[in-house]
Coordinates of C-alpha atoms and ligand atoms in Angstrom, one line a residue:
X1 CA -54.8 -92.5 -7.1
X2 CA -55.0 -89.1 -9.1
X3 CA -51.5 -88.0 -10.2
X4 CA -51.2 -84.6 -8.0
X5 CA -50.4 -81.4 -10.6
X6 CA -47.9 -78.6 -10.0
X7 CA -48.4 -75.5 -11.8
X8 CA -45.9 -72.5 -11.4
X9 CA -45.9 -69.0 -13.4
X10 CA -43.0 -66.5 -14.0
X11 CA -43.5 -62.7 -14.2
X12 CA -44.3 -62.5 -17.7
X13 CA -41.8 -59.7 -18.5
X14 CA -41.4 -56.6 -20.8
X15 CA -39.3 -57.2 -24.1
X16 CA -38.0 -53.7 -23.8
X17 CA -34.4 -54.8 -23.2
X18 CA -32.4 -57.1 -22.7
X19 CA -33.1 -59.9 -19.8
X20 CA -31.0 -59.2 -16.5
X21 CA -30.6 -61.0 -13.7
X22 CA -33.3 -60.1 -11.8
X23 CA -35.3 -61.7 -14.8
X24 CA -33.1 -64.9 -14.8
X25 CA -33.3 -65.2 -11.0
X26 CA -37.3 -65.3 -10.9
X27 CA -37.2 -67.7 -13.9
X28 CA -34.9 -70.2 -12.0
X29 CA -36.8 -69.8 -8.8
X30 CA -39.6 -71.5 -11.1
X31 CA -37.5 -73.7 -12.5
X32 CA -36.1 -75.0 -9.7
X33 CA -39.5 -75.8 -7.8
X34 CA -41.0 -77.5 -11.0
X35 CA -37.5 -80.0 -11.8
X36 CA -38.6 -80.7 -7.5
X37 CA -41.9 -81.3 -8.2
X38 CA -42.0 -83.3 -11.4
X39 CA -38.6 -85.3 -9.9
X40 CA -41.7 -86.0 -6.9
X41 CA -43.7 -87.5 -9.9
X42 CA -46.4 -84.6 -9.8
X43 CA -47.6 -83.4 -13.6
X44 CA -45.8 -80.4 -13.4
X45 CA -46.7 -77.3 -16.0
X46 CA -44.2 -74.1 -15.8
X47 CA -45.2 -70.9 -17.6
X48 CA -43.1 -68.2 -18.7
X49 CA -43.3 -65.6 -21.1
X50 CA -43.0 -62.1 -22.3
X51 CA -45.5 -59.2 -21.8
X52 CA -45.6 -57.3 -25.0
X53 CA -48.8 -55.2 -25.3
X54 CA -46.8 -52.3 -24.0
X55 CA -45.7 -48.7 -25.3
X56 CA -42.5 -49.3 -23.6
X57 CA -41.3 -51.3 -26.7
X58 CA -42.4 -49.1 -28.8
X59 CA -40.5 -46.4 -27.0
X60 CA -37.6 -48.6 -26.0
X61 CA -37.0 -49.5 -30.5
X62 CA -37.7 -45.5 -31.1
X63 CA -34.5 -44.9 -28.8
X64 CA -32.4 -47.7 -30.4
X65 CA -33.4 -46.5 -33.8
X66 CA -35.1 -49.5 -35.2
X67 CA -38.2 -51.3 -36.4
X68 CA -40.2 -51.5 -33.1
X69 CA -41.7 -55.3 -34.5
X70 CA -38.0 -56.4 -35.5
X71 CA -36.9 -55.0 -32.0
X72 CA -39.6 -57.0 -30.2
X73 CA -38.2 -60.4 -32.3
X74 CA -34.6 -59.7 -31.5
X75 CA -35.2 -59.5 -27.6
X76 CA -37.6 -62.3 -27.1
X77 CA -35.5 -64.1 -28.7
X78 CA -32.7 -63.2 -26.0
X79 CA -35.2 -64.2 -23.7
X80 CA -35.2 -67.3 -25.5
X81 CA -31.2 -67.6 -25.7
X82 CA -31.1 -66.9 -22.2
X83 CA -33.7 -69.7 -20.7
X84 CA -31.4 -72.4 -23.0
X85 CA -28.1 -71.5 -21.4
X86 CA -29.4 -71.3 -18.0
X87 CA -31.6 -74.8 -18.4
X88 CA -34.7 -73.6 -18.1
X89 CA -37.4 -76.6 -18.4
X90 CA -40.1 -74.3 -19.3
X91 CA -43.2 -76.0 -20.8
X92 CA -44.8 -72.9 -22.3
X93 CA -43.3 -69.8 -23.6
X94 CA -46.4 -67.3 -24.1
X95 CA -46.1 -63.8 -25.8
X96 CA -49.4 -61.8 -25.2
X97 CA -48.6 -60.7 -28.7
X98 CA -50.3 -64.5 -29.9
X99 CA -53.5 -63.5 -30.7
X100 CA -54.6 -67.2 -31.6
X101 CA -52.8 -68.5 -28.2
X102 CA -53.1 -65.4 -26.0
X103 CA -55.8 -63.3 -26.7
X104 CA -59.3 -65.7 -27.4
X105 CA -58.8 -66.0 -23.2
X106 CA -58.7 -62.0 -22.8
X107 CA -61.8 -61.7 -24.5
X108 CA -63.6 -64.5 -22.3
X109 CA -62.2 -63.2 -19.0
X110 CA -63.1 -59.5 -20.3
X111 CA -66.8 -60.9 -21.2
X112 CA -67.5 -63.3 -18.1
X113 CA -66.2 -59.4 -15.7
X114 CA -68.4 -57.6 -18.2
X115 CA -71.1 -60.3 -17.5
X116 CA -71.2 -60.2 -13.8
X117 CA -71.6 -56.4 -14.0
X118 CA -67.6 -55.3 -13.0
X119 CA -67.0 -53.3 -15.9
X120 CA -68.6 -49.8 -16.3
X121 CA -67.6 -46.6 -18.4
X122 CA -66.2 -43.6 -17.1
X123 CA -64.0 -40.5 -17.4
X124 CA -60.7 -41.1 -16.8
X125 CA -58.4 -37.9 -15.1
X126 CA -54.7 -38.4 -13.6
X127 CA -52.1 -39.3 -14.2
X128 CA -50.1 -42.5 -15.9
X129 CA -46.6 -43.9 -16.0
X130 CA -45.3 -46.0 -19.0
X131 CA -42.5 -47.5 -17.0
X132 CA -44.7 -49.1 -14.7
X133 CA -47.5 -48.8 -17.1
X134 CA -49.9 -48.2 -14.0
X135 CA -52.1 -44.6 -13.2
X136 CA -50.1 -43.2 -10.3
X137 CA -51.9 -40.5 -7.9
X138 CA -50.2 -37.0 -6.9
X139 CA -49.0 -39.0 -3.8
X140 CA -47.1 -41.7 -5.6
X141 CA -45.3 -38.3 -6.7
X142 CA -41.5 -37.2 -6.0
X143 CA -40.9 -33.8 -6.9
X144 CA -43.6 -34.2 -9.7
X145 CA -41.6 -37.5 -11.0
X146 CA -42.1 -41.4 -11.0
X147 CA -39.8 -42.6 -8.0
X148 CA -39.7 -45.8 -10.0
X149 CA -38.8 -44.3 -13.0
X150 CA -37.9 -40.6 -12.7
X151 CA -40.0 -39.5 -15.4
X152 CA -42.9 -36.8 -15.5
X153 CA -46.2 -39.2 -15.9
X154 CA -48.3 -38.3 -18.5
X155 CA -51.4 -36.3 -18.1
X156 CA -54.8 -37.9 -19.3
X157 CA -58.0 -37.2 -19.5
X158 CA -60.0 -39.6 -21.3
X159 CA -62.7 -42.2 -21.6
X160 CA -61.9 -45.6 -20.0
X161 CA -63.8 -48.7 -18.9
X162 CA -63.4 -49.5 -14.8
X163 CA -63.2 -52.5 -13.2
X164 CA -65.5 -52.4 -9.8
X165 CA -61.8 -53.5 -7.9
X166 CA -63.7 -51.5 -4.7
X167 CA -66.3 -54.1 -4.5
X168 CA -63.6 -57.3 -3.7
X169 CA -62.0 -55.4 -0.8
X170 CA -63.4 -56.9 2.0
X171 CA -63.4 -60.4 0.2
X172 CA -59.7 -60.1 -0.8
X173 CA -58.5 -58.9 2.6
X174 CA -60.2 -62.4 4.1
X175 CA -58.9 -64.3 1.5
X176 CA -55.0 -63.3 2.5
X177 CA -55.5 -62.8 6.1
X178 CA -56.5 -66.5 6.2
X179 CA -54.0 -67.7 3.5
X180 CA -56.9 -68.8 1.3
X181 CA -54.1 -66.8 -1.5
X182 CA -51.1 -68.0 0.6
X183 CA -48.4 -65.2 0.2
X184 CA -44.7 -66.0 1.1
X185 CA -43.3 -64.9 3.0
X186 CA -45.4 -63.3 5.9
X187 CA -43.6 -59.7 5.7
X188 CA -45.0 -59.7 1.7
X189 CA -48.4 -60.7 3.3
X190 CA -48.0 -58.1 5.5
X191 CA -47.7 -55.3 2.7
X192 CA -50.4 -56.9 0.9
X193 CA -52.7 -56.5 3.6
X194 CA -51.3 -52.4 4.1
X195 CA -51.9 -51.6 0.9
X196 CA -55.6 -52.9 0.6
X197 CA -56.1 -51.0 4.1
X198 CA -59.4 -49.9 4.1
X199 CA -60.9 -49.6 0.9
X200 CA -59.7 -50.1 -2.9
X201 CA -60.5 -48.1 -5.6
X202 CA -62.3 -49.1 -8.9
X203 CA -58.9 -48.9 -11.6
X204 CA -59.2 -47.9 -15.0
X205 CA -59.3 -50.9 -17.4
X206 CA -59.1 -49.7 -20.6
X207 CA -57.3 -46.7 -22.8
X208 CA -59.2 -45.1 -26.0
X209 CA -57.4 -46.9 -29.1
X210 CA -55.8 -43.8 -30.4
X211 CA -53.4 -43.8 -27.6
X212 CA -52.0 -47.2 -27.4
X213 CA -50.6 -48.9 -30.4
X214 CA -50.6 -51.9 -29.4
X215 CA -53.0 -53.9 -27.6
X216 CA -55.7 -56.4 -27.1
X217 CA -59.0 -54.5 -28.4
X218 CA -62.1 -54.6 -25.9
X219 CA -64.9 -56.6 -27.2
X220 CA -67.9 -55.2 -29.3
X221 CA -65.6 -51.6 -28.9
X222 CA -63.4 -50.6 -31.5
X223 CA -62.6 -47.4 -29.9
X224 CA -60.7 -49.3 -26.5
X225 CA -57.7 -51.4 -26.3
X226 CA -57.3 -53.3 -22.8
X227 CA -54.8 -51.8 -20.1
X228 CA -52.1 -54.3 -20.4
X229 CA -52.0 -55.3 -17.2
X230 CA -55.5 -56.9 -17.1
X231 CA -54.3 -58.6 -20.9
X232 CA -51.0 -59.7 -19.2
X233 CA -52.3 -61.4 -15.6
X234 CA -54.7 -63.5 -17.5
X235 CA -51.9 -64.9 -19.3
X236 CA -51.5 -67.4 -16.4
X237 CA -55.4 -69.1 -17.7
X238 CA -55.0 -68.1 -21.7
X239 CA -51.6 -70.4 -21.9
X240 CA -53.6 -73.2 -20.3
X241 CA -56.2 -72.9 -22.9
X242 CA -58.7 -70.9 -21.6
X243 CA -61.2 -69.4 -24.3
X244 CA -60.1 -71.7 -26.4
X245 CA -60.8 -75.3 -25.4
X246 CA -59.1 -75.2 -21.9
X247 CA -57.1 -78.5 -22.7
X248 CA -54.4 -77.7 -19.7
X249 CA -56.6 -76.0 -17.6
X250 CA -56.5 -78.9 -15.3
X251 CA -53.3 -77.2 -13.9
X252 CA -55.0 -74.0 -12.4
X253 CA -54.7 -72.5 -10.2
X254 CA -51.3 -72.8 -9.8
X255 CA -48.3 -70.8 -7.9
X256 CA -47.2 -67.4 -8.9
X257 CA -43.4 -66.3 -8.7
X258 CA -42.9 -62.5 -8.3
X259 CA -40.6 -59.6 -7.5
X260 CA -41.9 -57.3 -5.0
X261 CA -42.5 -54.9 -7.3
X262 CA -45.4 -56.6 -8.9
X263 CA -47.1 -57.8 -5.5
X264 CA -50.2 -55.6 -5.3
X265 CA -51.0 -56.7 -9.2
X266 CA -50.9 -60.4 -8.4
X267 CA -52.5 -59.8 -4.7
X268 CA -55.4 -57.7 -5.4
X269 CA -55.8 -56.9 -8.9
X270 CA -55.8 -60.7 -10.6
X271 CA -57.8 -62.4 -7.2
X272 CA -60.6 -59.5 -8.2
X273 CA -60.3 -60.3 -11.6
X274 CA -60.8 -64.2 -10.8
X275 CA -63.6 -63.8 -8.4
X276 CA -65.8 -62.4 -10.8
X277 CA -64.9 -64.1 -13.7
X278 CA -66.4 -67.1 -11.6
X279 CA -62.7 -68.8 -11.5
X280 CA -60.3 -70.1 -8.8
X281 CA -57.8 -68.4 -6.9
X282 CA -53.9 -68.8 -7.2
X283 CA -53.0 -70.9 -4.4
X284 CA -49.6 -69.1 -3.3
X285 CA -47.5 -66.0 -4.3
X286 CA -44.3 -66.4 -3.9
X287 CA -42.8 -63.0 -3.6
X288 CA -38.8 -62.9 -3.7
X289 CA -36.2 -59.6 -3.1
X290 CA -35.1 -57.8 -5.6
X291 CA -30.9 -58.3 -6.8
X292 CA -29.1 -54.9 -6.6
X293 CA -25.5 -54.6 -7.1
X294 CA -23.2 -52.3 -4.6
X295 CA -25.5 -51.5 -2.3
X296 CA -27.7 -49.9 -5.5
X297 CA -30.6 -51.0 -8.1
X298 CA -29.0 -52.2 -10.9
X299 CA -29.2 -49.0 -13.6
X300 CA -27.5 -48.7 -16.9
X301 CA -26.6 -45.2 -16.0
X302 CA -24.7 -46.7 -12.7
X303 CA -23.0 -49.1 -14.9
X304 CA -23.5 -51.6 -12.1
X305 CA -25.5 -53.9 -14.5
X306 CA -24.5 -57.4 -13.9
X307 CA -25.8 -59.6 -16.9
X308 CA -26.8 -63.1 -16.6
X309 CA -25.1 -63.7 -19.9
X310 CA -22.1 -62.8 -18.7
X311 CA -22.5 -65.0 -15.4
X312 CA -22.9 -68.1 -17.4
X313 CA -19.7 -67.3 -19.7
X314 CA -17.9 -66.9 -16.6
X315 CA -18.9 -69.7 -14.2
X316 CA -20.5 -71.7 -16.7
X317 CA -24.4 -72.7 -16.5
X318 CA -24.6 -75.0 -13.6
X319 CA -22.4 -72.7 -11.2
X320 CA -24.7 -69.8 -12.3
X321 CA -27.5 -72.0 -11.5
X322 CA -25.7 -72.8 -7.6
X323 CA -24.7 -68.9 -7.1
X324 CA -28.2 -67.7 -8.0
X325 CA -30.0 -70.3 -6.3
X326 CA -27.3 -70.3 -3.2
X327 CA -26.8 -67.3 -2.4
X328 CA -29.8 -64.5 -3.8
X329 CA -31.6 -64.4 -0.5
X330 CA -35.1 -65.9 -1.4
X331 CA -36.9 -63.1 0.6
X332 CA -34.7 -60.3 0.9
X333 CA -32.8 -57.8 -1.3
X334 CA -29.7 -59.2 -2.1
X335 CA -26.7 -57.7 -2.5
X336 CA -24.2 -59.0 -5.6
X337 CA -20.9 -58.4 -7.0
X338 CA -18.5 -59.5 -8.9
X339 CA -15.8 -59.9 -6.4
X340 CA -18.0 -61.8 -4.4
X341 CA -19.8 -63.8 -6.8
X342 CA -15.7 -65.5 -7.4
X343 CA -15.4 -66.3 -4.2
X344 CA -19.0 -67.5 -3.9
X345 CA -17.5 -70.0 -7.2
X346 CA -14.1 -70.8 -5.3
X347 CA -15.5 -71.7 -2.1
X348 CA -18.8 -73.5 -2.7
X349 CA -18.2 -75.7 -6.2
X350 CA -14.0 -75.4 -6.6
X351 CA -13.0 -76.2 -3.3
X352 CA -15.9 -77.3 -2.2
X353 CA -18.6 -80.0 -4.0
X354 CA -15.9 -80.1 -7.1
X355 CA -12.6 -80.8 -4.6
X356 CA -15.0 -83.9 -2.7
X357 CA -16.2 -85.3 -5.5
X358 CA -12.9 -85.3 -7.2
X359 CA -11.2 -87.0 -3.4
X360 CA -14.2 -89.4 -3.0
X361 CA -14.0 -90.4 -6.6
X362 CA -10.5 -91.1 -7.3
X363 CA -10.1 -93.6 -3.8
X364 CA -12.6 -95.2 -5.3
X365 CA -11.0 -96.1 -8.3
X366 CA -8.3 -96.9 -7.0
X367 CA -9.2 -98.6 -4.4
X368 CA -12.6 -100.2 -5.2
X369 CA -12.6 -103.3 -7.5
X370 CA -16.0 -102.3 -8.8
X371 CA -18.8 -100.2 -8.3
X372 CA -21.6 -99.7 -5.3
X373 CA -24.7 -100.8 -5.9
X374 CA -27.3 -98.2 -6.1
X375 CA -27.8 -97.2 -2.9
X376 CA -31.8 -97.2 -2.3
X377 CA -32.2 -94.0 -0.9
X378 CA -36.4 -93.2 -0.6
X379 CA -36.6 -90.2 0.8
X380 CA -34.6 -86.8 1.1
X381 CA -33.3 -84.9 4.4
X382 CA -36.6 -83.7 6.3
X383 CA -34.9 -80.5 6.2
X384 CA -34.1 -80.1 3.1
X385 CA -37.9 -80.9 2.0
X386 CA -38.9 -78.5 4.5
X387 CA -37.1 -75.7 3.4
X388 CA -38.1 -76.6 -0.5
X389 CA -41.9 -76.5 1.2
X390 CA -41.1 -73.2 2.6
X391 CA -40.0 -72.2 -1.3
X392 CA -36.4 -71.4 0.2
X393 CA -33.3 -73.1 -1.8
X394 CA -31.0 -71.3 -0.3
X395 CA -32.2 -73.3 3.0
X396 CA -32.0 -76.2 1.0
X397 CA -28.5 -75.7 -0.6
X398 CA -26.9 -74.9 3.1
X399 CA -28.5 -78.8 3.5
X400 CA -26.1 -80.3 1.0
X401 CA -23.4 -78.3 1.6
X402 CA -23.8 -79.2 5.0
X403 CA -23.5 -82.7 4.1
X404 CA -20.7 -81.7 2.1
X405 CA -18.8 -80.2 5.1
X406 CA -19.4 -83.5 6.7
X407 CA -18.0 -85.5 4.3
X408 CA -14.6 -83.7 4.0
X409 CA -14.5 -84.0 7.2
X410 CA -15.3 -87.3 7.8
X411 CA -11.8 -87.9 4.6
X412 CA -9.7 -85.8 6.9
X413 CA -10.3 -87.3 10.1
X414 CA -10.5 -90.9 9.0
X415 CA -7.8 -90.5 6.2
X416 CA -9.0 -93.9 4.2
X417 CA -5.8 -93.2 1.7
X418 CA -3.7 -94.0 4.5
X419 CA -6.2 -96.7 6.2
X420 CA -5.9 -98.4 2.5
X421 CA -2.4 -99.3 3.8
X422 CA -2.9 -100.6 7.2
X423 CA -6.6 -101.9 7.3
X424 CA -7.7 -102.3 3.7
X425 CA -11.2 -103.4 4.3
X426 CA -12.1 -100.7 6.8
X427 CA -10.7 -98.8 4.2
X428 CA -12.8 -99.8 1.6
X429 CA -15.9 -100.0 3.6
X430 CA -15.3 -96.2 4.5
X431 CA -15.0 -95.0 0.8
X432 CA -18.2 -97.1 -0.1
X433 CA -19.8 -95.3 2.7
X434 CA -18.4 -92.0 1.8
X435 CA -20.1 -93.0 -2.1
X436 CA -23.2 -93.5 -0.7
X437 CA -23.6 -90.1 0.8
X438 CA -22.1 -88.2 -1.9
X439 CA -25.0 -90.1 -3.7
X440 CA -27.4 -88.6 -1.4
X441 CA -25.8 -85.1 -2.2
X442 CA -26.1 -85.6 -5.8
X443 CA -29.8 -86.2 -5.3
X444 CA -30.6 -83.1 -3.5
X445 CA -28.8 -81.1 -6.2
X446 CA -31.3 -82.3 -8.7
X447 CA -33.1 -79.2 -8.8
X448 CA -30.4 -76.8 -8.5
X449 CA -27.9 -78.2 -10.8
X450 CA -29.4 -80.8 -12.8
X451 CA -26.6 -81.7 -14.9
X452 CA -24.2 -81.8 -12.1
X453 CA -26.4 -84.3 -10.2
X454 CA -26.6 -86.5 -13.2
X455 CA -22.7 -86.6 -13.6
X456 CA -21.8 -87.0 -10.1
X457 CA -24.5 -90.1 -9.9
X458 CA -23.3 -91.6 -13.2
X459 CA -19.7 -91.3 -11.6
X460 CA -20.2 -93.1 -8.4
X461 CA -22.2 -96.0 -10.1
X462 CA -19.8 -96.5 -12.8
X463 CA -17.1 -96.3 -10.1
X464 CA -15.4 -93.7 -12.4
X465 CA -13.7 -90.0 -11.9
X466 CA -15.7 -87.7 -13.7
X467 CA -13.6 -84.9 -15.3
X468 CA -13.0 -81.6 -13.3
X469 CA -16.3 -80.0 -12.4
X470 CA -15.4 -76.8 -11.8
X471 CA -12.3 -74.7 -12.9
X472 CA -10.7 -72.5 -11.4
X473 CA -11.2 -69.0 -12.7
X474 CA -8.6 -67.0 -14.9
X475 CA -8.1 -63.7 -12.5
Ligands
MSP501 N1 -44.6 -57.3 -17.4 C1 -44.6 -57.1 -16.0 C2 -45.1 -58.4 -15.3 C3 -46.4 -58.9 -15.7 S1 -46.9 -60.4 -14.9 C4 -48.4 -60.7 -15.4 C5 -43.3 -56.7 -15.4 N2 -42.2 -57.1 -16.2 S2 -40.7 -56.8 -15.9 O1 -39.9 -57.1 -17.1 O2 -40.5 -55.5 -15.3 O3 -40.2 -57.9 -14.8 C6 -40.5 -57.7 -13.5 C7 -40.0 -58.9 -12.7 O4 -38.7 -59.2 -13.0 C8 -40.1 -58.7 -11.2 O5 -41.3 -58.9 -10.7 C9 -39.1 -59.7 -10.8 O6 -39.7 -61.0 -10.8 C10 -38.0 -59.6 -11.8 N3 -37.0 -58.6 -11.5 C11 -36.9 -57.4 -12.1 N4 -35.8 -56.7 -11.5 C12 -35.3 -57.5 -10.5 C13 -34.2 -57.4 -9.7 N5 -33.3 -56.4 -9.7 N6 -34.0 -58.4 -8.8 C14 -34.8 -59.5 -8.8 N7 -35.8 -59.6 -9.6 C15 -36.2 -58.6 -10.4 O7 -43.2 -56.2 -14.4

């Protein structure tokens, strides 16, 4: 039987400063579904990356004062930092900057849309914003300003390829109304749908070289760099070697993980792009809520900037891992703070999956003259696969804590510590029954905390206390 594949894609995102949350949260969503996948025995690929053919880094070193290359290193490499602490079982890290990995794709995909006769020359007048390095219309407009950004876009009037984007409406619509390009959940289908309404417009593809620094150049035209978007989306086919011996590209299409923010790119933009480059579609976007912190986007200027570095010096990587996973809503906008994210810690891992492993494992030690025999568990909770199906861990987390619930209150109930006295083999029976499920809990945690589920399984079949999982915090 052929080995099924599993191919998942982060946002590829802009080294302009440092990785937040919202970056880290995406990048465990992806994580989380691959470790699920590959534990399922699938050949699992994950892509992440950085997007860096962007003035924003330019504009981002100019602020800091420094060397806009050496400022580039220094924050992919933060990227970098980050991915390690958090356990992040990446198989590719691309940077659009690689013109031996990234680029010899751009060029095919610009030549096979070029080919099929999508690409035409034009005059270019509106308006653009770096920020979200996207041509905005008067409408897009608040008081003359960005909303996204709160800048004044820039005024151009210049000579840029198109893409014929108008030509794919009718064929995009059908392929998301009949979830040919699956988008989760329904309300993001929904926008999708809005947005293509009646008609798209043919987008601008290209910007004259003078005005971007940095950038793929167009083929066989020295005097246009690609618009960064249509350089960046293809990074999901370049890292699997396409235009240049497509050794991985076995793996496409595969499953795209986004913010909400990036939807129409990934919706209508990239399915266009594919369709007349002659290639296949993604198969799902996954498009989760953005993180904001009291009640507001998360702004420097606000000071309400939670950073994932700090999360993991506080709580440690696996509890970061639970908190994130556990309790960002996978759809919605979710609300964080600190207060809450300590009580979040206290009552799911301290008291909770720490406190029963720590009462399950030290009866049996006690109690037990030897280990349990690896229980053969074959299958998972059919709720918990649904709700992995349905992309939703927080659904799946709820499962094992469930199951944690049940087993605390199975110990109060039944007491075995005070059974051992009375009836010590319906005692022991009990606490070999209570190691059996908790081995069923550590299973399902294999994706969310990997190195908790290891522990906790290694504990039970050596018939040994692990050491204190979680701590309590300092307040
Ligand atoms: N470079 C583009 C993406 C190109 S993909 C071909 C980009 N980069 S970004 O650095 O701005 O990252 C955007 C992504 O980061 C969002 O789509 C989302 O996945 C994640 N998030 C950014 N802010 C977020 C929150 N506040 N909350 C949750 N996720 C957020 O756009």
């Amino acid at each position: 039987m052929k080995q099924e594949t599993f191919y998942i894609t982060t946002p590829i995102y802009y080294p302009n400063a440092e990785p937040h949350l919202g970056h880290a949260y995406s990048t465990l969503l992806a994580d989380a579904n691959t470790r699920y996948h590959a534990l399922m025995g699938a050949d699992s690929y994950f892509l992440t990356g950085t997007d860096e053919n962007t003035q924003k880094v330019i504009q981002a070193a100019e602020k800091a004062g420094e060397d806009p290359r050496a400022y580039l290193e220094k924050i992919v490499q933060r990227f970098k930092d980050l991915y390690q602490l958090l356990n992040i079982s990446f198989s590719q890290f691309i940077r659009t900057s690689d013109a031996h990995v990234h680029w010899p794709g751009v060029f095919e995909m610009w030549k096979r849309i070029d080919a099929n006769g999508d690409l035409y020359k034009g005059e270019y007048k509106g308006l653009y914003c770096v920020g979200c390095e996207a041509f905005l219309t008067e409408k897009d407009l608040v008081d003359g300003k960005c909303p996204n950004h709160g800048t004044v876009p820039q005024v151009l009037s210049e000579e840029n390829y198109f893409f014929r984007l108008s030509t794919y409406t009718k064929e995009i619509k059908l392929l998301i109304e009949s979830d040919e390009i699956k988008i989760v959940p329904a309300s993001r289908k929904s926008d999708a749908l809005a947005f293509i309404g009646d008609g798209l417009q043919d987008i601008s593809f290209s910007r004259p070289t003078r005005a971007v620094e940095w950038g793929v150049p167009v083929p066989n035209d020295s005097g246009q760099k690609m618009y960064v978007w249509m350089d960046a989306l293809t990074n999901y086919i370049t890292a699997l070697g396409f235009g240049r011996g497509e050794v991985n590209m076995r793996f496409w299409p595969g499953i795209h993980v986004v913010g909400k923010d990036i939807l129409r790119f990934h919706a209508v933009i990239w399915p266009a792009m594919l369709l007349s480059a002659g290639l296949p579609l993604p198969k799902a976007i996954l498009v989760h809520g953005m993180i904001i912190s009291d009640g507001q986007k998360m702004s420097k200027s606000l000071g309400n900037v939670i950073s994932p570095f700090e999360l993991i010096s506080r709580y440690g990587t696996e509890a970061t891992r639970y908190l994130l996973l556990r309790h960002v809503h996978p759809f919605n906008d979710t609300d964080i703070t600190k207060e809450r994210l300590d009580e979040w810690y206290e009552a799911g891992l301290v008291n909770g999956l720490g406190n029963l492993v720590a009462r399950v494992m030290k009866m049996a030690e006690t109690n037990l003259e030897g280990p349990i025999e690896k229980p053969a568990v074959d299958n998972f909770d059919p709720e918990y696969l649904q709700a992995i199906d349905d992309f939703n861990f927080q659904t799946a987390c709820d499962v094992v804590w469930r199951k944690v619930g049940q087993l605390d209150e199975l110990i109060t109930t039944k007491e075995p510590f005070k059974l051992i006295k009375t009836d010590p083999e319906a005692a022991k029976t009990l606490i070999r029954q209570l190691l059996q499920d908790l081995y069923i809990v550590a299973r399902m945690l294999h994706p969310i905390m990997p190195k908790t589920c290891v522990i906790i399984k290694e504990s039970i079949l050596a018939n040994k206390k692990p050491e204190n999982l979680f701590s309590r915090l300092d307040k």
